[in-house]
Amino acid sequence: MTDLMIEARDVVKAFGDVKALDGVSIAVPRGTVLGLLGHNGAGKTTLVNVLTTLLPPDSGTARVGGFDVVGQAHDVRSRIGLTGQFAAVDEQLSGTDNLVLIARLLGASPREARQRAAELLELFDLADAAKRPSRTYSGGMRRRLDLAAGLVGRPDVIFLDEPTTGLDPSSRLSMWEIVEKLVSDGTTVLLTTQYLDEADRLADSITVLSEGRVVASGTSSELKAQVGQRSVTVTLASATDLPKAVESLVRAGLHPVLDVEHNTLTAPVTASRELAVVVRALDEVGLEATELALGEPTLDDVYLTLAANKAA
Amino acid sequence: MTSTLAPAPTAATPTAWRGSGFATQVLVLTQRSLRAVVSDPRMVVFSVLQPLIMLTLFSQIFSSIANTPGFPQGVAYIDFLMPAILVNTAMQSALQAGVGLVTDMKNGVLARFRSLPIRLSSVLIARSLSDLVRNAMQLLVMIAFAVTIFGFSPAGGFFGVLGALALSLVVGWGLGWVFLAIAAWLRNAELMQTVGFLAIFPLMFASSAYVPISGLPGWLQAIANVNPLTHAVDAARGLALAQPVTGAVAAIVTSLVIAAVGGAFAVKGFRKPL
């Protein structure tokens, strides 16, 4: 028996005429992170809702922690944690009361529940705000409380539906660190995101969804190999310098592409240290870049490349 | 961050929680809804404001009705009016139960409850119980006002008023399940408010609530006589005024039947995915 904590096979879910999921299959081994990448409306949240027993699939099967999401919903629910796109905390209740409520519903005694709540609030840096109604929390705090609520029962599998959408960069970073900590403790995570860098940082493998279908899957590096790597864009002061620059970069082993209109040339690079190669190559022919930029492939690049591959 | 966030199935880990019993679920969820009321008492104040205004206006404007033929002899208008106000307030509160459920459904808290290993009916029962408590608080505030400011002092005395209060609560609780059912199917707070207003407002006036039925035009009398609200108001009034009570048992039985049917529909509707 393989130790798959999440397994979906040919899951179909339609809303009226719209097929939100059109035969999706995924498999997530224990202790790993699957990044589910896709734009709004790609079907990410619908898949999370099916896997967390909130929506029954029209056809296909899904198992979480070895339990069927339809036939053994109760078993699934007692082993998962869910953090949604919209922080599902009770705004009237304090941070403590929110977590105590969940713990009590899960079967903890009042004392155990208070203990667990205090533990999580401390961990998520919310101890100072523990007694305040959660409606007074900032967006980042609310999201952390929501994540804490999903972790009360020490779940085996955690579903994070766009956990950092709408968060400022520092809250985003702290959310990432929390997720990394969870994974190092052996939790299995399914993370949906619109950001390639987020999936890149957190996920062991990435599945790209588009219009309810899996259009690509693999590790981050496999996906990037498909998409094309990062690239360096060099802007020069004068267009007349461009041929000389191209020549020098080719000599250095790069494959630059010219954009005469903007006086720029772009070359794919495999590592950021190749930035130095570019600078040196330009220096050798006595040129200086007015601007030097390292570009990361985005979700759009993934989609564009996948679409291009399909057309080819 | 030193301690563990997540499961480490070692001897040190506490036993996994796999879901609480039904009674605990209901208790914990009821406490949750009530805590919202306690933490924000403005909600109770605002919810008695409307019935208080009605009480004030009606007791002043319609007080001369007490001198018209057909009005029970020797009864002050406030004593006649107050039981009807109690029933009306309980009905408004029933509507609020539905609105509260829709609000929960919208803000994502229910999505979390659905992902927990609990029975969904406990969420509805908790909602209903907490609204019963909230309603009791409202009605007590109303009675305190009526006694101290408007001289409400019906012939039935303390126990008569207590009976009218209890009957109003049962009627409101039963009707609350109808609104919970509507909420579970409609899932729209504005629509709920409109439907509720359209249902309650005409029913209140086409009944024995504010004037004796004999004072109504003939066509309205016909409606009022079959209006279930007339029977609820008459029963509450009978208890408060220490008159022979005709319909108290019928009103309670009817309310329980309504609660059972409404409850069945509410649970069925509530089970539908969000």
Coordinates of C-alpha atoms in Angstrom, one line a residue, chain A residues 31-33 83 116 120 123-124 147-148 150-151 154-160 175-189, chain B residues 1 3-7:
Chain A
G31 CA 4.6 14.5 4.6
T32 CA 4.9 16.3 1.3
V33 CA 3.4 19.6 -0.1
T83 CA -7.7 27.3 6.0
R116 CA -4.3 24.0 23.1
L120 CA -1.4 28.0 19.3
L123 CA 3.0 30.0 18.3
F124 CA 1.2 32.3 15.9
L147 CA -4.7 28.8 10.2
A148 CA -4.4 28.2 13.9
G150 CA -7.3 24.6 11.2
L151 CA -4.5 23.1 13.3
R154 CA -3.3 18.3 15.0
P155 CA -4.5 17.2 11.6
D156 CA -2.6 14.8 9.4
V157 CA -3.6 16.7 6.3
I158 CA -3.9 20.5 5.9
F159 CA -5.6 22.3 3.1
L160 CA -4.5 25.9 2.6
M175 CA 2.9 32.5 6.8
W176 CA 5.5 30.6 4.6
E177 CA 7.7 30.0 7.6
I178 CA 4.7 28.5 9.5
V179 CA 3.9 26.2 6.6
E180 CA 7.5 25.1 6.4
K181 CA 7.5 24.3 10.1
L182 CA 4.3 22.2 9.7
V183 CA 5.8 20.2 6.9
S184 CA 9.0 19.6 8.8
D185 CA 6.8 18.1 11.5
G186 CA 5.4 15.6 9.1
T187 CA 2.1 17.1 8.0
T188 CA 0.9 16.6 4.5
V189 CA -0.2 19.9 2.9
Chain B
M1 CA 8.9 28.5 17.5
S3 CA 7.0 23.3 20.2
T4 CA 5.3 21.2 17.5
L5 CA 2.5 22.5 15.4
A6 CA 1.3 19.3 14.0
P7 CA 0.9 15.6 14.5

